[in-house]
PDB file of C-alpha atoms in Angstrom:
ATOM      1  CA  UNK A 276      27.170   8.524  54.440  1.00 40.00           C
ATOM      2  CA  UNK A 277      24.599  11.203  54.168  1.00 42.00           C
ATOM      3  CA  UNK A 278      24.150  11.023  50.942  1.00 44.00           C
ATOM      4  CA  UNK A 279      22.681   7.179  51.408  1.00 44.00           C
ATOM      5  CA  UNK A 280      20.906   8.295  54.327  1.00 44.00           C
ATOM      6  CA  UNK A 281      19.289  11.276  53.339  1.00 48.00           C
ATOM      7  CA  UNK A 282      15.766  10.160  53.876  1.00 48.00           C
ATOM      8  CA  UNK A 283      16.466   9.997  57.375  1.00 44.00           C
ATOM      9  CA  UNK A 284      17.237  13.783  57.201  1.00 46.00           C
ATOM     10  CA  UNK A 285      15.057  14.767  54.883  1.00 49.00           C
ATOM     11  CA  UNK A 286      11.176  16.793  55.790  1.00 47.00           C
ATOM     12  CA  UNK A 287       8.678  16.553  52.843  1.00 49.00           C
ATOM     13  CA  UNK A 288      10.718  15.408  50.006  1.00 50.00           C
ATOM     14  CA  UNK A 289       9.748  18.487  47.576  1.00 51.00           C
ATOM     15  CA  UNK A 290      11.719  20.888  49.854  1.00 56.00           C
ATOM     16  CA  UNK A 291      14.305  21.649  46.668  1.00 52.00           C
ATOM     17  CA  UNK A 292      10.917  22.203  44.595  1.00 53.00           C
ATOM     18  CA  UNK A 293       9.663  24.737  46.744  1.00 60.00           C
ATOM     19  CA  UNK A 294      12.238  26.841  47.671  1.00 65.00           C
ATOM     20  CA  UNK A 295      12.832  25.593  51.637  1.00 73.00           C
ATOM     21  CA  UNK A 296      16.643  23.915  50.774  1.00 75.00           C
ATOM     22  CA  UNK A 297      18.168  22.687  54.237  1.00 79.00           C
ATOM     23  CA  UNK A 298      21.471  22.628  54.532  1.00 82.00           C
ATOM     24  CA  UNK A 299      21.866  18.432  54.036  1.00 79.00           C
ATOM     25  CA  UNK A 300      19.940  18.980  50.504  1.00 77.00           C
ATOM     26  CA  UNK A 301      22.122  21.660  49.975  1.00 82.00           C
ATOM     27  CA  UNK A 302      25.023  19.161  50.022  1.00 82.00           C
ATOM     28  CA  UNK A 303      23.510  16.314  48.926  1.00 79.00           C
ATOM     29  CA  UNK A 304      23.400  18.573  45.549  1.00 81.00           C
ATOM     30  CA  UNK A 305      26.777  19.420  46.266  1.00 85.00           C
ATOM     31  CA  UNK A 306      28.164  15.985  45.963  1.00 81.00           C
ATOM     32  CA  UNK A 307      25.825  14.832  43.157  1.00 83.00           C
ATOM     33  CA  UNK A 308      27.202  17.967  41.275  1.00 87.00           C
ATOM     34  CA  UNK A 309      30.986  17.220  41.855  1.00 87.00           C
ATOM     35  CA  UNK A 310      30.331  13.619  41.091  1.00 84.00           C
ATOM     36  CA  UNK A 311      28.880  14.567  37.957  1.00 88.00           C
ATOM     37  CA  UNK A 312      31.540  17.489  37.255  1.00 90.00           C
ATOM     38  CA  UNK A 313      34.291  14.577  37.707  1.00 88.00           C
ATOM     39  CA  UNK A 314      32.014  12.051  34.950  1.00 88.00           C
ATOM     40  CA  UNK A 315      32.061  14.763  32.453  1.00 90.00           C
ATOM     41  CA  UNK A 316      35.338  15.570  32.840  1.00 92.00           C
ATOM     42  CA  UNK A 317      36.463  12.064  32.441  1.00 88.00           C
ATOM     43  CA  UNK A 318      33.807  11.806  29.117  1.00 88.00           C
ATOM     44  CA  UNK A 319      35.165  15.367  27.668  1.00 90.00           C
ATOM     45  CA  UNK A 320      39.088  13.830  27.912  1.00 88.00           C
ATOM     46  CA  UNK A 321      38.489  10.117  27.452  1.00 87.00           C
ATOM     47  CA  UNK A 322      35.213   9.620  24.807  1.00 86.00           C
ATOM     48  CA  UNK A 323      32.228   8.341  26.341  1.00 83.00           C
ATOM     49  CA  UNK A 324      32.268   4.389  24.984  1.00 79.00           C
ATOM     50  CA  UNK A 325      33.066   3.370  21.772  1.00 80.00           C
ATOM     51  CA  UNK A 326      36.866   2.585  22.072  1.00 82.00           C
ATOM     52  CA  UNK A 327      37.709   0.170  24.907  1.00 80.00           C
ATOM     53  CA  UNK A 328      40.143   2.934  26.501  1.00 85.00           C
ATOM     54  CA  UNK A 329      37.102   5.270  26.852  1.00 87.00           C
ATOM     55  CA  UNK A 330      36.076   6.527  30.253  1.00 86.00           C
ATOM     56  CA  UNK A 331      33.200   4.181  30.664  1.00 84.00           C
ATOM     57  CA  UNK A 332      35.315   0.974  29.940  1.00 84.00           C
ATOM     58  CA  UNK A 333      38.579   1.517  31.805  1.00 82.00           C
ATOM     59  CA  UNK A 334      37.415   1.226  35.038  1.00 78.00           C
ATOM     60  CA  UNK A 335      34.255  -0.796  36.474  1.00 76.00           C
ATOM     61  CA  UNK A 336      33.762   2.239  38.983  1.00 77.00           C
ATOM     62  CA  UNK A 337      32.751   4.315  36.010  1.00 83.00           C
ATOM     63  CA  UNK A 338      29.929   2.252  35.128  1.00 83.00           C
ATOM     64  CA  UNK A 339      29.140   2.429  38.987  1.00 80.00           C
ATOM     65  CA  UNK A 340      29.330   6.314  38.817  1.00 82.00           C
ATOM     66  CA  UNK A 341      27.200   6.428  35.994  1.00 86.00           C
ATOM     67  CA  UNK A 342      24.603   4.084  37.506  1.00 84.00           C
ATOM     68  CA  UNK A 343      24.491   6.487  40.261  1.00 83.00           C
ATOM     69  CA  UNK A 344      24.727   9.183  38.252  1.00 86.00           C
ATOM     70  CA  UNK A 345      21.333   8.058  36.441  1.00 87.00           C
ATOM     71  CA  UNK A 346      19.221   6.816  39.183  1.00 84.00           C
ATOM     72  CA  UNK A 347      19.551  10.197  41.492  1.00 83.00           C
ATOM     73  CA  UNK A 348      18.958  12.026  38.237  1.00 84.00           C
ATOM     74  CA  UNK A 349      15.657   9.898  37.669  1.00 84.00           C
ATOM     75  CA  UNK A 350      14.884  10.187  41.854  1.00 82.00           C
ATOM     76  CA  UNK A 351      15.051  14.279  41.331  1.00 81.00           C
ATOM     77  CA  UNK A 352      13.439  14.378  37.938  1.00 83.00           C
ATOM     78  CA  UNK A 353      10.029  12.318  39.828  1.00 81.00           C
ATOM     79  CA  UNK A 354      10.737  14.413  42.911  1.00 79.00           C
ATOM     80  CA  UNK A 355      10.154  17.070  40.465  1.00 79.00           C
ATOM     81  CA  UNK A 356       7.015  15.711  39.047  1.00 81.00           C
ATOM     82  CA  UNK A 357       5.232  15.594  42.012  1.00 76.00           C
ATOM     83  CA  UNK A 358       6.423  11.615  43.560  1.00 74.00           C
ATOM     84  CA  UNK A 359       7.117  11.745  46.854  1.00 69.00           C
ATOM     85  CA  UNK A 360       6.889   7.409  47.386  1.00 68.00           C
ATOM     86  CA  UNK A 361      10.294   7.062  44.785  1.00 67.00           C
ATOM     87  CA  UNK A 362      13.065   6.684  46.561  1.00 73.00           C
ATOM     88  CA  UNK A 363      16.440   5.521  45.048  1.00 73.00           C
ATOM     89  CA  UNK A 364      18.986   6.959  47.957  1.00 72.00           C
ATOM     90  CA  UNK A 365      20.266   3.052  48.889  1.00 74.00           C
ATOM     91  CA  UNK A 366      22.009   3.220  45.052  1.00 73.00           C
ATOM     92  CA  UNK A 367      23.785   6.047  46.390  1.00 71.00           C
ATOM     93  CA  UNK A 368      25.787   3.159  48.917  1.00 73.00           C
ATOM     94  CA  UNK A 369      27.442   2.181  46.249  1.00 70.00           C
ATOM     95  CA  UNK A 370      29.761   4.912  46.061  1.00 69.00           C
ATOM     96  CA  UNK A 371      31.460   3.761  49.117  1.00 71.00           C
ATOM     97  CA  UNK A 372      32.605   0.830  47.248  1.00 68.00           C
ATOM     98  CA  UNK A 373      35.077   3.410  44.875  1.00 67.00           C
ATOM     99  CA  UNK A 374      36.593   5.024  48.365  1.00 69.00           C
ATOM    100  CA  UNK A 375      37.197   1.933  50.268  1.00 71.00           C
ATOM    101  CA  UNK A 376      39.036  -0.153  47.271  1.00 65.00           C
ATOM    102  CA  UNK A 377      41.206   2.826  48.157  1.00 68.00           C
ATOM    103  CA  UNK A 378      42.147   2.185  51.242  1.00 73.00           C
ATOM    104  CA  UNK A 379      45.161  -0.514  51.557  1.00 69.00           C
ATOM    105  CA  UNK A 380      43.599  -2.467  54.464  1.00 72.00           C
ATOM    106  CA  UNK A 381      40.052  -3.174  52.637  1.00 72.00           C
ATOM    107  CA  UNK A 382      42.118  -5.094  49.322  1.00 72.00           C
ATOM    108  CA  UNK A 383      39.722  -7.948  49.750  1.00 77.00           C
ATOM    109  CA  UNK A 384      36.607  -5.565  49.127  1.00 73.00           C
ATOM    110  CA  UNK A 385      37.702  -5.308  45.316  1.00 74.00           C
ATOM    111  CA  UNK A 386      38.500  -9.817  44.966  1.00 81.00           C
ATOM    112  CA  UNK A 387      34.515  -9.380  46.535  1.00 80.00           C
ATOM    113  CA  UNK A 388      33.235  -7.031  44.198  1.00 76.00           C
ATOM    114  CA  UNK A 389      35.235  -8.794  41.213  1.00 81.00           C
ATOM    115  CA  UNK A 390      33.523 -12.053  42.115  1.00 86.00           C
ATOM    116  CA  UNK A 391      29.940 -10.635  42.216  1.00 81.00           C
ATOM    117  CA  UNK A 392      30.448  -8.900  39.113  1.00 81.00           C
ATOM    118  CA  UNK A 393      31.563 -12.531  37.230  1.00 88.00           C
ATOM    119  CA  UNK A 394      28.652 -14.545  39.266  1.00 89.00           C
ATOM    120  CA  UNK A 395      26.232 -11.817  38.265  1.00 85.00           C
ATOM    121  CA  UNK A 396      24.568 -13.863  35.946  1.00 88.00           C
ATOM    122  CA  UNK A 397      24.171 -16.964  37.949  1.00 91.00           C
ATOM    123  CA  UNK A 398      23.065 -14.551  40.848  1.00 88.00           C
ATOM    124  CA  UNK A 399      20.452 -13.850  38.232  1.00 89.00           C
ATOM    125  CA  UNK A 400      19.095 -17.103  37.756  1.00 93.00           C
ATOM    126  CA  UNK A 401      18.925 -17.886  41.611  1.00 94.00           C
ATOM    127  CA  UNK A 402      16.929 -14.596  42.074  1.00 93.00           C
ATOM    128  CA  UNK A 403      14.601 -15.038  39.143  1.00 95.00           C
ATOM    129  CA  UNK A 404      13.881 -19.059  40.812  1.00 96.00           C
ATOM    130  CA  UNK A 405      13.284 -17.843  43.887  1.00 96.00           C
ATOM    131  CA  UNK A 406      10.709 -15.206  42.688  1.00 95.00           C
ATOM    132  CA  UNK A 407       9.041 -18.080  40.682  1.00 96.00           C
ATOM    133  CA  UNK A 408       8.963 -20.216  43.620  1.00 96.00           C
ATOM    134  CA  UNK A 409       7.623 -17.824  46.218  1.00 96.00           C
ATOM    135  CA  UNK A 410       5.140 -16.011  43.186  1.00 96.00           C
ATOM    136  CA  UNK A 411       4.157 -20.229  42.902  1.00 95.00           C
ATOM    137  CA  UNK A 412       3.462 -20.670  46.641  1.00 94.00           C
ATOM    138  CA  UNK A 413       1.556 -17.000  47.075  1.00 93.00           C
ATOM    139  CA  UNK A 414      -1.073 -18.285  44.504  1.00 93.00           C
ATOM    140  CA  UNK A 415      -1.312 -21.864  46.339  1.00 93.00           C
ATOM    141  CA  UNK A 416      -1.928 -20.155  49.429  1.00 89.00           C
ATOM    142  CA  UNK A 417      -4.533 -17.351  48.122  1.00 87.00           C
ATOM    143  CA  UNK A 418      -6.500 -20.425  46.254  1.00 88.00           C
ATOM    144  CA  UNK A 419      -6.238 -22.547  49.250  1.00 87.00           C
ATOM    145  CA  UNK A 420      -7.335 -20.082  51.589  1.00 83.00           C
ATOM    146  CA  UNK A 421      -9.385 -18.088  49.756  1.00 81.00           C
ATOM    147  CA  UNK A 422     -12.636 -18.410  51.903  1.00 76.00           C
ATOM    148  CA  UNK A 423     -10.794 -18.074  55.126  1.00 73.00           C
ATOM    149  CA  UNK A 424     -10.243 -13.919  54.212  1.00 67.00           C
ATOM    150  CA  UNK A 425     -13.830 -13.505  54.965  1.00 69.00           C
ATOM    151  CA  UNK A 426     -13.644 -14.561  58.675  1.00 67.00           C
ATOM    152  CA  UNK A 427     -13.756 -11.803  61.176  1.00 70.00           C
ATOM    153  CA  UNK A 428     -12.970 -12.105  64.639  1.00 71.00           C
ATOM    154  CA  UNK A 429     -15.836 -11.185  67.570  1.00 71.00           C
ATOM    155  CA  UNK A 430     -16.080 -11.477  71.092  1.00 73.00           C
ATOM    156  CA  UNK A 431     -19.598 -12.893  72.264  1.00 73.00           C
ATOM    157  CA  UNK A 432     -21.364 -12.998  75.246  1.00 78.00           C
ATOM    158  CA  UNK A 433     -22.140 -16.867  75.435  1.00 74.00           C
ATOM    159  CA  UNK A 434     -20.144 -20.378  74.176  1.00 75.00           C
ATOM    160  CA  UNK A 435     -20.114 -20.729  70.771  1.00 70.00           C
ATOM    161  CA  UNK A 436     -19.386 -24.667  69.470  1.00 67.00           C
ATOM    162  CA  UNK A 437     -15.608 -25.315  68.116  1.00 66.00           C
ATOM    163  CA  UNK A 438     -16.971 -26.093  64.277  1.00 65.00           C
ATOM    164  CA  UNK A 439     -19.688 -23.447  64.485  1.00 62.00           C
ATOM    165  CA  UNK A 440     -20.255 -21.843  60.977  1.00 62.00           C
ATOM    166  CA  UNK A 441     -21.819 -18.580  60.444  1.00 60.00           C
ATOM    167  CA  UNK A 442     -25.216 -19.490  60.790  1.00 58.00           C
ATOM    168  CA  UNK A 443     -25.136 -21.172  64.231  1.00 55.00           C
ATOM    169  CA  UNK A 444     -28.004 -20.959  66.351  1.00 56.00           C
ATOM    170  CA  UNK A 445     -27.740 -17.647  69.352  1.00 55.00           C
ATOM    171  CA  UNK A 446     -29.096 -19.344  72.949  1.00 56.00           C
ATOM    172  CA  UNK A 447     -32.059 -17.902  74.232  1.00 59.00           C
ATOM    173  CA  UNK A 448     -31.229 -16.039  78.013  1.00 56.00           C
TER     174      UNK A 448
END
């Protein structure tokens, strides 16, 4: 869980770069290490892809290990370079998926992940029309209210008219 959560924990983000490792970094590496000890030891015994009984297509976890595998790499190498605003940690969730299929009493979680793995695509297409649609409706609503941005709300001393523009006329005291 910490490993998901780690930004909660965490104090600058470049801690690991500089030399002050707290002990949550400290196993956050830990568990990226043994995840990645258990990958290549599964690449080194079964090949990496080419056969279909090679670690990456026996099991659907081990493209979900991998996936992990890549996005903390590419979340430490721009930690490294100097990016403090990339932050891939919710990724790291989807490990929990591998221990609860596990578990006898969460059976359904793997018929769920099955099903979102064959909808994927569809998924897909719903996403990608819904980002047209709201992209659509943004740009309707910056061209129709384009003028309006320039408004500014004040507080004056006397009545000002309902359909006052900006050039309406102060009272004299």
């Amino acid at each position: 869980v910490y490993i998901a959560l780690a930004g909660e924990f965490a104090t600058d983000g470049q801690s690991w770069a500089t030399g002050n490792i707290t002990p949550w970094e400290i196993f956050d590496f830990s568990c990226v290490g043994i995840l990645t000890g258990e990958m290549l030891i599964g690449i080194i015994a079964l090949g990496f892809a080419r056969q279909p009984s090679t670690w990456l297509r026996c099991s659907d976890f081990h493209k979900l290990d991998a996936l992990v595998i890549l996005v903390t790499a590419s979340e430490y190498v721009a930690t490294l370079l100097g990016s403090n605003s990339v932050t891939l940690r919710p990724f790291r969730l989807l490990r929990v998926f591998r221990a609860i299929v596990k578990i006898k009493s969460f059976m359904g979680v793997k018929t769920i992940i099955r099903t979102l793995r064959q909808g994927l695509t569809q998924l897909g297409v719903v996403f990608l029309m819904l980002f047209f649609f709201m992209s659509g409706f943004g740009i309707f609503g910056m061209a129709m209210y384009q003028n309006s941005f320039k408004r500014r709300c004040v507080s004056l001393p006397h009545r000002v008219p309902a359909c006052a523009s900006h050039d309406f006329m102060v009272p004299k005291p």
